[in-house]
Tab-separated table of C-alpha atoms and ligand atoms in Angstrom:
chain	number	residue	atom	x	y	z
G	1	MET	CA	20.089	-20.187	9.679
G	2	LYS	CA	19.386	-22.160	6.536
G	3	TYR	CA	15.969	-22.921	5.088
G	4	ILE	CA	14.975	-26.289	3.662
G	5	SER	CA	12.033	-27.515	1.581
G	6	THR	CA	9.119	-29.436	3.134
G	7	ARG	CA	9.315	-31.757	0.117
G	8	GLY	CA	13.052	-32.361	0.326
G	9	ASN	CA	13.461	-31.120	-3.239
G	10	TYR	CA	15.748	-28.093	-2.939
G	11	GLN	CA	19.157	-27.244	-1.552
G	12	PRO	CA	19.259	-25.299	1.735
G	13	VAL	CA	19.146	-21.519	1.197
G	14	GLU	CA	19.695	-18.451	3.359
G	15	ALA	CA	16.693	-16.550	4.717
G	16	ALA	CA	17.082	-13.703	2.206
G	17	GLN	CA	16.816	-16.142	-0.671
G	18	ALA	CA	13.832	-17.938	0.866
G	19	ILE	CA	12.067	-14.582	1.151
G	20	ARG	CA	13.008	-13.597	-2.385
G	21	LEU	CA	11.794	-16.898	-3.847
G	22	GLY	CA	8.559	-16.991	-1.837
G	23	MET	CA	8.010	-20.690	-2.282
G	24	VAL	CA	10.273	-23.555	-3.297
G	25	PRO	CA	10.443	-23.431	-7.113
G	26	ALA	CA	9.898	-27.181	-7.444
G	27	GLY	CA	6.916	-27.105	-5.054
G	28	GLY	CA	7.002	-27.149	-1.264
G	29	LEU	CA	7.560	-24.492	1.372
G	30	PHE	CA	10.683	-23.189	3.057
G	31	VAL	CA	11.087	-23.900	6.770
G	32	PRO	CA	14.015	-23.196	9.119
G	33	GLU	CA	16.451	-26.097	9.266
G	34	LYS	CA	16.430	-25.928	13.077
G	35	VAL	CA	14.150	-23.985	15.388
G	36	PRO	CA	16.136	-21.628	17.642
G	37	ILE	CA	15.424	-21.810	21.376
G	38	PHE	CA	15.166	-19.042	23.983
G	39	SER	CA	15.942	-19.895	27.616
G	40	GLN	CA	13.127	-19.409	30.144
G	41	ASP	CA	15.211	-16.594	31.661
G	42	THR	CA	15.324	-14.827	28.302
G	43	ILE	CA	11.567	-15.220	27.861
G	44	TYR	CA	10.899	-14.035	31.413
G	45	ASN	CA	13.071	-10.983	30.944
G	46	MET	CA	11.084	-9.949	27.863
G	47	LYS	CA	8.662	-8.303	30.273
G	48	ASP	CA	11.173	-5.449	30.375
G	49	ASN	CA	11.551	-5.255	26.589
G	50	THR	CA	9.680	-3.171	24.028
G	51	TYR	CA	7.905	-4.733	21.043
G	52	GLN	CA	10.758	-3.563	18.812
G	53	GLU	CA	13.356	-5.176	21.065
G	54	ILE	CA	11.494	-8.483	21.102
G	55	ALA	CA	11.165	-8.204	17.316
G	56	LEU	CA	14.930	-7.874	16.979
G	57	MET	CA	15.554	-10.883	19.241
G	58	VAL	CA	13.236	-13.091	17.172
G	59	LEU	CA	14.367	-11.863	13.754
G	60	GLU	CA	18.075	-12.154	14.604
G	61	GLU	CA	17.581	-15.859	15.292
G	62	PHE	CA	15.729	-16.627	12.075
G	63	LEU	CA	17.307	-14.122	9.676
G	64	SER	CA	20.939	-14.622	10.631
G	65	ASP	CA	22.166	-13.581	7.166
G	66	TYR	CA	20.816	-10.047	7.771
G	67	GLN	CA	23.035	-7.545	9.615
G	68	GLU	CA	21.731	-6.372	12.963
G	69	SER	CA	21.603	-2.808	11.614
G	70	GLU	CA	19.541	-3.988	8.624
G	71	LEU	CA	16.999	-5.649	10.900
G	72	GLU	CA	16.850	-2.593	13.143
G	73	ASP	CA	16.192	-0.457	10.099
G	74	CYS	CA	13.356	-2.741	8.926
G	75	ILE	CA	11.828	-2.812	12.426
G	76	ARG	CA	11.993	0.982	12.728
G	77	LYS	CA	10.249	1.439	9.402
G	78	ALA	CA	7.502	-1.094	10.211
G	79	TYR	CA	6.711	-0.876	13.898
G	80	ASN	CA	6.361	2.824	14.705
G	81	GLU	CA	3.635	5.167	15.987
G	82	LYS	CA	2.717	6.260	12.488
G	83	ASN	CA	1.829	2.739	11.331
G	84	PHE	CA	0.491	1.373	14.606
G	85	THR	CA	-1.472	3.828	16.706
G	86	SER	CA	-1.366	1.714	19.820
G	87	ASP	CA	1.453	1.472	22.343
G	88	GLY	CA	3.120	-1.892	22.073
G	89	MET	CA	1.672	-2.540	18.578
G	90	ALA	CA	-0.668	-5.358	19.649
G	91	PRO	CA	-2.253	-4.541	23.030
G	92	VAL	CA	-3.602	-7.330	25.210
G	93	LEU	CA	-6.770	-6.596	27.141
G	94	ASN	CA	-8.533	-8.533	29.857
G	95	LEU	CA	-12.061	-9.508	28.800
G	96	ASP	CA	-12.961	-11.707	31.766
G	97	ASP	CA	-11.327	-14.069	34.281
G	98	ASN	CA	-8.276	-15.514	32.567
G	99	ILE	CA	-9.496	-14.421	29.118
G	100	TYR	CA	-7.179	-12.036	27.298
G	101	ILE	CA	-7.767	-10.579	23.849
G	102	MET	CA	-4.757	-9.659	21.728
G	103	GLU	CA	-5.812	-6.862	19.360
G	104	LEU	CA	-3.849	-7.376	16.169
G	105	TRP	CA	-5.625	-4.698	14.138
G	106	HIS	CA	-4.038	-1.386	15.089
G	107	GLY	CA	-2.109	-1.201	11.808
G	108	PRO	CA	-2.941	0.901	8.742
G	109	THR	CA	-5.644	-1.384	7.264
G	110	ALA	CA	-7.501	-2.637	10.386
G	111	ALA	CA	-6.725	-6.348	9.938
G	112	PHE	CA	-3.990	-8.508	11.460
G	113	LYS	CA	-2.255	-8.926	8.078
G	114	ASP	CA	-0.598	-5.556	8.770
G	115	MET	CA	1.486	-7.094	11.566
G	116	ALA	CA	3.435	-9.007	8.909
G	117	LEU	CA	2.890	-6.926	5.777
G	118	GLN	CA	4.300	-3.757	7.296
G	119	LEU	CA	7.628	-5.532	7.866
G	120	MET	CA	7.882	-8.048	5.042
G	121	PRO	CA	8.390	-5.559	2.156
G	122	HIS	CA	11.436	-4.124	3.949
G	123	LEU	CA	12.837	-7.626	4.463
G	124	LEU	CA	12.277	-8.331	0.768
G	125	LEU	CA	13.924	-5.085	-0.310
G	126	LYS	CA	17.027	-5.912	1.774
G	127	ALA	CA	17.007	-9.424	0.301
G	128	LEU	CA	17.058	-7.937	-3.223
G	129	GLN	CA	19.876	-5.569	-2.315
G	130	LYS	CA	21.935	-8.398	-0.824
G	131	ALA	CA	21.590	-10.445	-3.994
G	132	GLU	CA	22.450	-7.361	-6.094
G	133	PHE	CA	19.278	-8.181	-7.914
G	134	SER	CA	19.047	-5.957	-10.972
G	135	LYS	CA	15.430	-6.552	-11.967
G	136	GLU	CA	12.459	-4.586	-10.759
G	137	VAL	CA	10.185	-6.834	-8.707
G	138	VAL	CA	6.475	-6.850	-9.514
G	139	ILE	CA	4.295	-8.241	-6.724
G	140	LEU	CA	1.081	-9.786	-8.046
G	141	VAL	CA	-1.753	-10.276	-5.562
G	142	ALA	CA	-5.200	-11.756	-6.095
G	143	THR	CA	-7.346	-10.803	-3.146
G	144	SER	CA	-10.817	-11.343	-1.797
G	145	GLY	CA	-10.363	-8.465	0.618
G	146	ASP	CA	-7.973	-8.097	3.547
G	147	THR	CA	-4.680	-9.148	1.977
G	148	GLY	CA	-4.925	-6.775	-0.984
G	149	LYS	CA	-5.148	-3.595	1.018
G	150	ALA	CA	-2.595	-4.734	3.606
G	151	ALA	CA	-0.132	-5.602	0.806
G	152	LEU	CA	-0.762	-2.266	-0.963
G	153	GLU	CA	-0.035	-0.339	2.228
G	154	GLY	CA	3.046	-2.444	2.981
G	155	PHE	CA	4.603	-2.121	-0.470
G	156	LYS	CA	3.544	1.452	-1.169
G	157	ASP	CA	6.564	3.585	-2.143
G	158	ILE	CA	9.110	0.801	-1.531
G	159	PRO	CA	11.814	1.491	-4.142
G	160	GLY	CA	12.478	-1.127	-6.812
G	161	ILE	CA	9.184	-2.925	-6.194
G	162	ARG	CA	5.785	-2.450	-7.792
G	163	ILE	CA	2.574	-4.000	-6.612
G	164	ILE	CA	-0.465	-4.925	-8.700
G	165	VAL	CA	-3.593	-6.076	-6.879
G	166	PHE	CA	-6.430	-7.850	-8.674
G	167	TYR	CA	-9.788	-8.156	-6.968
G	168	PRO	CA	-13.058	-9.712	-8.153
G	169	ALA	CA	-15.395	-6.881	-9.151
G	170	GLU	CA	-18.371	-8.711	-7.658
G	171	GLY	CA	-16.551	-10.302	-4.753
G	172	VAL	CA	-15.564	-7.569	-2.279
G	173	SER	CA	-17.542	-5.194	-0.083
G	174	LYS	CA	-17.893	-1.491	-0.936
G	175	ILE	CA	-15.651	-0.647	1.993
G	176	GLN	CA	-12.967	-3.104	0.923
G	177	GLU	CA	-13.136	-1.766	-2.627
G	178	ALA	CA	-12.837	1.835	-1.416
G	179	GLN	CA	-9.906	0.884	0.818
G	180	MET	CA	-8.054	-0.423	-2.223
G	181	THR	CA	-9.013	2.122	-4.876
G	182	THR	CA	-8.065	5.101	-2.695
G	183	THR	CA	-4.522	3.807	-2.093
G	184	THR	CA	-1.825	6.402	-2.721
G	185	GLY	CA	1.799	5.701	-3.706
G	186	SER	CA	3.527	5.855	-7.066
G	187	ASN	CA	4.131	2.099	-7.359
G	188	THR	CA	0.621	0.793	-6.577
G	189	TYR	CA	-1.875	-0.540	-9.127
G	190	VAL	CA	-5.353	-1.877	-8.461
G	191	VAL	CA	-7.434	-3.740	-11.032
G	192	ALA	CA	-11.066	-4.855	-10.738
G	193	VAL	CA	-11.490	-8.166	-12.561
G	194	GLU	CA	-14.837	-9.301	-13.963
G	195	GLY	CA	-15.879	-12.538	-12.292
G	196	ASN	CA	-15.637	-14.171	-8.870
G	197	PHE	CA	-12.633	-14.662	-6.593
G	198	ASP	CA	-11.732	-18.159	-7.789
G	199	GLU	CA	-11.571	-17.011	-11.420
G	200	CYS	CA	-9.482	-14.008	-10.421
G	201	GLN	CA	-7.103	-16.083	-8.299
G	202	ASN	CA	-6.740	-18.824	-10.888
G	203	SER	CA	-5.871	-16.316	-13.604
G	204	VAL	CA	-3.147	-14.792	-11.445
G	205	LYS	CA	-1.797	-18.229	-10.501
G	206	GLU	CA	-1.608	-19.105	-14.201
G	207	ILE	CA	0.553	-16.056	-14.788
G	208	PHE	CA	3.097	-17.171	-12.189
G	209	ALA	CA	3.350	-20.493	-14.033
G	210	ASP	CA	3.371	-19.021	-17.578
G	211	ARG	CA	6.987	-19.415	-18.725
G	212	ASP	CA	6.664	-17.450	-21.928
G	213	PHE	CA	5.087	-14.532	-20.199
G	214	ASN	CA	7.667	-14.642	-17.416
G	215	SER	CA	10.555	-14.561	-19.854
G	216	LEU	CA	8.903	-11.760	-21.804
G	217	ILE	CA	8.718	-9.524	-18.755
G	218	SER	CA	12.171	-10.680	-17.653
G	219	ARG	CA	13.677	-9.389	-20.903
G	220	GLN	CA	12.144	-6.023	-20.042
G	221	GLY	CA	13.844	-6.014	-16.638
G	222	TYR	CA	11.012	-7.281	-14.431
G	223	GLN	CA	10.472	-10.305	-12.210
G	224	PHE	CA	7.201	-11.430	-10.608
G	225	SER	CA	6.922	-12.261	-6.935
G	226	SER	CA	4.134	-12.859	-4.468
G	227	ALA	CA	3.224	-11.592	-1.031
G	228	ASN	CA	0.983	-14.316	0.319
G	229	SER	CA	1.418	-16.235	3.516
G	230	ILE	CA	3.421	-19.095	2.086
G	231	ASN	CA	6.376	-16.679	2.055
G	232	TRP	CA	8.546	-17.130	5.163
G	233	GLY	CA	8.915	-13.342	5.257
G	234	ARG	CA	5.242	-13.121	6.173
G	235	LEU	CA	5.349	-15.844	8.771
G	236	VAL	CA	8.356	-14.821	10.837
G	237	PRO	CA	6.983	-11.376	11.873
G	238	GLN	CA	3.961	-13.143	13.351
G	239	ILE	CA	6.078	-15.061	15.873
G	240	ILE	CA	7.028	-11.779	17.546
G	241	TYR	CA	3.608	-10.884	18.951
G	242	TYR	CA	3.188	-14.176	20.784
G	243	PHE	CA	6.303	-13.425	22.829
G	244	ALA	CA	5.178	-9.822	23.273
G	245	ALA	CA	1.749	-10.938	24.518
G	246	TYR	CA	3.292	-13.401	26.976
G	247	ALA	CA	5.615	-10.660	28.196
G	248	SER	CA	2.648	-8.385	28.755
G	249	LEU	CA	0.904	-11.021	30.916
G	250	LEU	CA	4.124	-11.397	32.933
G	251	ARG	CA	4.386	-7.642	33.331
G	252	ASP	CA	0.824	-7.473	34.659
G	253	ASP	CA	1.469	-10.350	37.101
G	254	VAL	CA	-1.231	-12.459	35.457
G	255	ILE	CA	1.244	-15.320	35.089
G	256	SER	CA	4.506	-16.282	36.734
G	257	LYS	CA	7.770	-17.359	35.156
G	258	GLY	CA	7.322	-20.452	33.003
G	259	GLN	CA	3.541	-20.638	33.478
G	260	LYS	CA	1.680	-22.211	30.586
G	261	ILE	CA	-1.085	-20.421	28.688
G	262	ASP	CA	-3.635	-21.412	26.055
G	263	ILE	CA	-3.664	-19.687	22.664
G	264	THR	CA	-6.814	-19.481	20.515
G	265	VAL	CA	-6.516	-18.442	16.869
G	266	PRO	CA	-9.286	-17.846	14.306
G	267	THR	CA	-7.714	-19.783	11.458
G	268	GLY	CA	-7.856	-19.809	7.676
G	269	ASN	CA	-4.573	-20.495	5.939
G	270	PHE	CA	-2.986	-21.788	9.186
G	271	GLY	CA	-0.309	-19.058	9.088
G	272	ASN	CA	-1.117	-17.245	12.301
G	273	ILE	CA	-1.489	-20.380	14.422
G	274	LEU	CA	1.672	-21.850	12.897
G	275	ALA	CA	3.599	-18.760	14.011
G	276	ALA	CA	2.289	-19.409	17.533
G	277	TYR	CA	3.476	-23.003	17.272
G	278	TYR	CA	6.976	-21.824	16.271
G	279	ALA	CA	6.985	-19.554	19.342
G	280	TYR	CA	6.140	-22.633	21.422
G	281	ARG	CA	8.957	-24.611	19.837
G	282	MET	CA	11.270	-21.715	20.730
G	283	GLY	CA	10.300	-22.098	24.374
G	284	LEU	CA	7.059	-20.167	24.873
G	285	PRO	CA	5.134	-22.012	27.625
G	286	VAL	CA	1.912	-23.177	25.951
G	287	HIS	CA	-0.635	-25.670	27.286
G	288	LYS	CA	-2.898	-25.995	24.204
G	289	PHE	CA	-3.458	-24.357	20.820
G	290	VAL	CA	-7.127	-23.958	20.034
G	291	CYS	CA	-7.630	-23.860	16.270
G	292	ALA	CA	-10.892	-22.027	15.574
G	293	SER	CA	-12.802	-22.477	12.311
G	294	ASN	CA	-16.126	-21.288	10.901
G	295	ASP	CA	-18.521	-23.524	8.951
G	296	ASN	CA	-15.644	-24.348	6.601
G	297	LYS	CA	-14.408	-26.711	9.294
G	298	ILE	CA	-11.940	-28.834	7.359
G	299	LEU	CA	-9.297	-28.213	10.057
G	300	THR	CA	-11.665	-29.152	12.904
G	301	ASP	CA	-12.392	-32.445	11.143
G	302	PHE	CA	-8.703	-33.003	10.431
G	303	LEU	CA	-7.673	-32.433	14.034
G	304	ARG	CA	-10.382	-34.838	15.199
G	305	THR	CA	-9.939	-37.641	12.681
G	306	GLY	CA	-6.527	-37.255	11.085
G	307	GLU	CA	-8.157	-37.039	7.663
G	308	TYR	CA	-7.906	-33.905	5.520
G	309	ASN	CA	-10.726	-34.166	3.034
G	310	LEU	CA	-11.486	-31.555	0.381
G	311	GLU	CA	-14.703	-33.236	-0.672
G	312	ARG	CA	-17.139	-30.776	0.838
G	313	ASP	CA	-18.994	-27.641	-0.132
G	314	PHE	CA	-17.323	-24.272	0.122
G	315	ILE	CA	-19.515	-22.156	2.381
G	316	LYS	CA	-19.634	-18.372	2.212
G	317	THR	CA	-19.731	-17.082	5.793
G	318	ILE	CA	-19.710	-13.749	7.635
G	319	SER	CA	-16.040	-14.417	8.499
G	320	PRO	CA	-14.819	-14.504	4.877
G	321	SER	CA	-11.089	-14.372	5.645
G	322	MET	CA	-11.472	-17.861	7.104
G	323	ASP	CA	-13.435	-19.262	4.161
G	324	ILE	CA	-10.586	-21.469	3.036
G	325	LEU	CA	-10.413	-25.158	2.216
G	326	ILE	CA	-6.722	-25.493	1.422
G	327	SER	CA	-4.794	-24.237	4.443
G	328	SER	CA	-1.382	-23.821	2.819
G	329	ASN	CA	0.670	-23.541	5.986
G	330	LEU	CA	-0.563	-26.858	7.374
G	331	GLU	CA	2.153	-28.423	5.223
G	332	ARG	CA	4.831	-26.649	7.263
G	333	PHE	CA	3.232	-27.777	10.497
G	334	LEU	CA	3.080	-31.430	9.402
G	335	PHE	CA	6.719	-31.273	8.335
G	336	GLU	CA	7.660	-29.977	11.790
G	337	ILE	CA	5.513	-32.393	13.796
G	338	THR	CA	6.841	-35.424	11.883
G	339	GLY	CA	10.415	-34.378	12.643
G	340	HIS	CA	11.082	-33.187	9.068
G	341	ASN	CA	9.817	-36.284	7.277
G	342	ALA	CA	9.703	-35.100	3.642
G	343	ASP	CA	8.662	-38.573	2.432
G	344	LYS	CA	5.451	-38.396	4.417
G	345	ILE	CA	4.750	-34.848	3.250
G	346	ASN	CA	5.254	-35.838	-0.381
G	347	LYS	CA	2.913	-38.792	-0.007
G	348	TRP	CA	0.175	-36.833	1.769
G	349	TYR	CA	0.294	-33.908	-0.631
G	350	ASP	CA	0.351	-36.197	-3.656
G	351	ASP	CA	-2.768	-37.831	-2.232
G	352	LEU	CA	-4.370	-34.437	-1.728
G	353	LYS	CA	-3.619	-33.498	-5.319
G	354	ASN	CA	-4.693	-36.792	-6.838
G	355	LYS	CA	-7.518	-37.945	-4.575
G	356	GLY	CA	-8.603	-34.747	-2.846
G	357	CYS	CA	-7.757	-36.114	0.585
G	358	PHE	CA	-5.027	-37.559	2.779
G	359	LYS	CA	-4.920	-39.323	6.115
G	360	ILE	CA	-2.042	-39.086	8.549
G	361	ASP	CA	-0.756	-42.034	10.562
G	362	ASP	CA	-1.962	-42.596	14.101
G	363	PRO	CA	1.253	-41.768	15.980
G	364	THR	CA	1.364	-38.383	14.207
G	365	ARG	CA	-2.309	-37.769	14.938
G	366	LYS	CA	-1.751	-38.535	18.640
G	367	LYS	CA	1.242	-36.247	18.759
G	368	ILE	CA	-0.791	-33.383	17.310
G	369	ALA	CA	-3.699	-34.082	19.691
G	370	GLY	CA	-1.299	-33.606	22.601
G	371	ILE	CA	-1.019	-29.902	21.826
G	372	PHE	CA	-3.768	-28.919	19.310
G	373	VAL	CA	-7.529	-28.814	19.720
G	374	GLY	CA	-9.882	-28.065	16.807
G	375	GLU	CA	-13.391	-26.631	17.119
G	376	TYR	CA	-15.708	-24.548	14.989
G	377	ALA	CA	-18.464	-21.991	15.444
G	378	SER	CA	-21.595	-21.899	13.284
G	379	GLU	CA	-22.945	-18.663	11.818
G	380	THR	CA	-25.637	-18.414	14.495
G	381	GLU	CA	-23.117	-19.004	17.281
G	382	THR	CA	-20.832	-16.350	15.799
G	383	LYS	CA	-23.614	-13.743	15.660
G	384	ASN	CA	-24.796	-14.587	19.172
G	385	THR	CA	-21.248	-14.212	20.448
G	386	ILE	CA	-20.925	-10.718	18.967
G	387	LYS	CA	-24.194	-9.753	20.636
G	388	LYS	CA	-23.361	-11.361	23.975
G	389	VAL	CA	-19.811	-9.995	24.184
G	390	PHE	CA	-21.137	-6.507	23.505
G	391	ARG	CA	-23.926	-6.904	26.053
G	392	ASP	CA	-21.738	-8.401	28.798
G	393	TYR	CA	-18.521	-6.453	28.337
G	394	ASN	CA	-19.485	-3.433	26.246
G	395	TYR	CA	-16.833	-4.526	23.757
G	396	LEU	CA	-17.412	-4.845	20.041
G	397	VAL	CA	-15.691	-7.728	18.236
G	398	ASP	CA	-15.600	-8.577	14.552
G	399	THR	CA	-16.905	-11.826	13.081
G	400	HIS	CA	-13.522	-13.616	12.977
G	401	THR	CA	-12.699	-12.747	16.568
G	402	ALA	CA	-16.188	-13.916	17.557
G	403	VAL	CA	-15.473	-17.321	16.029
G	404	GLY	CA	-12.337	-17.478	18.196
G	405	ILE	CA	-14.196	-16.518	21.367
G	406	ARG	CA	-17.048	-18.973	20.784
G	407	VAL	CA	-14.687	-21.828	20.005
G	408	TYR	CA	-12.690	-21.068	23.124
G	409	GLN	CA	-15.867	-21.209	25.236
G	410	LYS	CA	-16.691	-24.644	23.828
G	411	TYR	CA	-13.192	-25.898	24.572
G	412	ARG	CA	-13.207	-24.464	28.069
G	413	GLN	CA	-16.334	-26.401	29.046
G	414	ASN	CA	-14.238	-29.556	29.164
G	415	LEU	CA	-11.249	-28.000	30.862
G	416	ALA	CA	-10.615	-28.995	34.467
G	417	GLU	CA	-7.942	-26.429	35.311
G	418	ASP	CA	-8.008	-22.661	35.077
G	419	ILE	CA	-5.530	-21.638	32.394
G	420	PRO	CA	-5.088	-18.083	31.120
G	421	VAL	CA	-5.839	-17.799	27.416
G	422	ILE	CA	-4.856	-15.364	24.711
G	423	ILE	CA	-7.474	-15.109	21.980
G	424	ASP	CA	-6.324	-13.391	18.787
G	425	SER	CA	-8.538	-10.564	17.594
G	426	THR	CA	-7.732	-10.529	13.885
G	427	ALA	CA	-9.822	-7.626	12.586
G	428	ASN	CA	-11.315	-4.408	13.858
G	429	PRO	CA	-15.131	-4.713	14.185
G	430	TYR	CA	-15.697	-1.811	11.783
G	431	LYS	CA	-14.006	-3.780	9.021
G	432	PHE	CA	-16.984	-6.169	8.959
G	433	SER	CA	-19.504	-3.633	10.106
G	434	LYS	CA	-22.596	-4.901	8.302
G	435	ALA	CA	-22.407	-8.386	9.823
G	436	VAL	CA	-21.554	-6.887	13.214
G	437	LEU	CA	-24.539	-4.510	13.120
G	438	ASP	CA	-26.885	-7.332	12.056
G	439	SER	CA	-25.599	-9.522	14.893
G	440	LEU	CA	-26.401	-6.895	17.502
G	441	GLU	CA	-30.099	-7.167	16.525
G	442	THR	CA	-30.833	-3.558	17.363
G	443	GLY	CA	-33.634	-3.326	14.837
G	444	ILE	CA	-31.756	-0.531	13.075
G	445	ASN	CA	-31.492	-1.346	9.420
G	446	THR	CA	-28.913	0.904	7.776
G	447	VAL	CA	-28.239	-0.207	4.223
G	448	ASN	CA	-25.388	1.999	2.987
G	449	GLU	CA	-22.098	0.400	4.078
G	450	PHE	CA	-20.432	3.714	4.858
G	451	ALA	CA	-23.412	4.874	6.910
G	452	ILE	CA	-23.284	1.645	8.937
G	453	LEU	CA	-19.962	2.783	10.391
G	454	ASP	CA	-21.659	5.801	11.936
G	455	THR	CA	-24.607	3.729	13.129
G	456	LEU	CA	-22.251	1.290	14.866
G	457	ASN	CA	-20.308	4.172	16.342
G	458	LYS	CA	-23.480	5.648	17.831
G	459	ILE	CA	-24.513	2.297	19.313
G	460	SER	CA	-21.129	1.288	20.714
G	461	GLY	CA	-19.253	4.510	21.361
G	462	GLN	CA	-16.151	2.665	20.091
G	463	ASP	CA	-13.986	4.791	17.768
G	464	ILE	CA	-14.172	4.087	14.050
G	465	HIS	CA	-10.783	2.734	12.933
G	466	ARG	CA	-8.851	5.446	11.098
G	467	ALA	CA	-8.420	3.177	8.057
G	468	LEU	CA	-12.183	3.088	7.511
G	469	LYS	CA	-13.226	6.584	8.493
G	470	ASP	CA	-14.369	8.950	5.726
G	471	LEU	CA	-13.372	6.441	3.068
G	472	ASP	CA	-16.266	7.551	0.886
G	473	LYS	CA	-14.891	11.100	0.900
G	474	GLN	CA	-11.403	10.195	-0.287
G	475	GLU	CA	-10.227	10.555	-3.835
G	476	ILE	CA	-10.373	7.392	-5.929
G	477	LYS	CA	-6.967	6.865	-7.515
G	478	HIS	CA	-7.489	3.577	-9.321
G	479	TYR	CA	-10.016	2.990	-12.101
G	480	ARG	CA	-8.540	0.011	-13.917
G	481	ASN	CA	-10.762	-2.928	-14.730
G	482	CYS	CA	-10.513	-5.877	-17.074
G	483	ASP	CA	-11.762	-9.296	-17.981
G	484	THR	CA	-9.986	-12.415	-16.611
G	485	SER	CA	-8.726	-13.172	-20.127
G	486	LYS	CA	-7.099	-9.709	-20.368
G	487	ILE	CA	-4.972	-9.770	-17.213
G	488	ARG	CA	-1.724	-10.230	-19.160
G	489	LYS	CA	-2.545	-7.261	-21.341
G	490	GLU	CA	-3.313	-5.205	-18.259
G	491	ILE	CA	0.077	-6.088	-16.719
G	492	LYS	CA	1.896	-5.222	-19.965
G	493	ASP	CA	0.038	-1.954	-20.054
G	494	ILE	CA	1.056	-1.100	-16.476
G	495	LEU	CA	4.697	-2.037	-17.158
G	496	ASN	CA	4.722	-0.240	-20.516
G	497	ILE	CA	5.562	-3.355	-22.505
G	498	ASN	CA	4.308	-3.608	-26.093
V	501	PLP	C1	-6.259	-13.706	7.154
V	501	PLP	C2	-7.218	-13.637	8.281
V	501	PLP	C3	-7.463	-14.745	9.128
V	501	PLP	C4	-6.821	-16.101	8.904
V	501	PLP	O1	-5.458	-16.120	9.228
V	501	PLP	P1	-4.512	-17.313	8.711
V	501	PLP	O2	-3.145	-16.910	9.063
V	501	PLP	O3	-4.741	-17.402	7.236
V	501	PLP	O4	-4.950	-18.550	9.422
V	501	PLP	C5	-8.345	-14.577	10.186
V	501	PLP	N1	-8.980	-13.401	10.396
V	501	PLP	C6	-8.780	-12.323	9.601
V	501	PLP	C7	-9.530	-11.071	9.873
V	501	PLP	C8	-7.887	-12.396	8.523
V	501	PLP	O5	-7.712	-11.318	7.732
């Protein structure tokens, strides 16, 4: 399987190279040249397969330049009982008639990013070995929370790779900060940066583009790379759980062979829902994709009008991992839905860069509307949903999952038929415990973030996720901090370069 650029500006490459490069050097994203297809028999028979077996089937199709034994090795290291404490990695539970919740947060950091970031570092390491790459890879991550810790856990102790995570000193919660600064591993570095997330992210982006600095570290035997969701190596692992979830519904006789389901995804960067779309293109029977947004509803507006318009305020919400205005993976989706029309992608993304907006043509908009629905949930709706779901089902959901559930309810009001739905639960409720406790309106007002975990535990009886338990009692391993203007110096210091 070869990978091509969404902008038509790069020669086709093998999967290992696409993963090593991250994004197309001249701009654009790598996508598979052709989407592989599973027969309905194959999909039906997945009900008898384990998560690891389904993983191998999916990865073999997309990563055909990897040996089967290499993929098996990566899968074994990522998807095991040590990393994921639940049978089947991502259990699907029945909330109500036809409503199924896929819990994607049983990994080491309590957010769905683990599903991909536990596997991707192993895929990258194999890619480096295949290329007989002699440099040591340094992963740079700017994070506002979830990605940083998930990347640290994924890359921890992977030979030949170091990871440096920068987070805004004022921009993450105490729990998120403690999750990062207590990370073990001999190749992990965590730096608090003075300033907000945008300043932190922009400074790191500048470093990727800084030629002089890149050649300086290259002479010392290092090469920068990134671990964010524009890398195909982060997207492909996410396709697996959609097949696994469908298989689980088959196994439980909820659906019959070939029966269509709805899929609802709380969306930010459009990575998770795009993975679901690839599963559909591979043959997964899907009726509609419900793209759920919070008050930053640029995708809802786009799916309704065909116009993607950045001219709007950025709103800080209680579902911060979805507070995104530029959904990077939408570019891949548009490339796919237009039948690989790089000219259109170039035009639209030039418009976005130059005018802050683009509008797709009507035939494309209609085609998307045939399979995608966009809706959003306000802050009040999100809080009410957390409260109501707990009251009605005795089940605690986090703020992102609540957005998904609320949006699904709105969509279902206009639905004539009864179609089973899988709603992605993207974070464990304890990860966003303050907002969850507030939403329950119990009148209890615990202020200390670590104490809130215990309060929530007493109210709900739900176990505190192991990643968040006793965090305040663990040893802090990382004390680095710097100013945005000193990030280069900090990197040189870490890499021992004068
Ligand atoms: C990253 C994240 C999302 C958004 O996922 P995308 O793939 O960026 O659309 C949603 N919820 C949580 C908890 C996340 O961490």
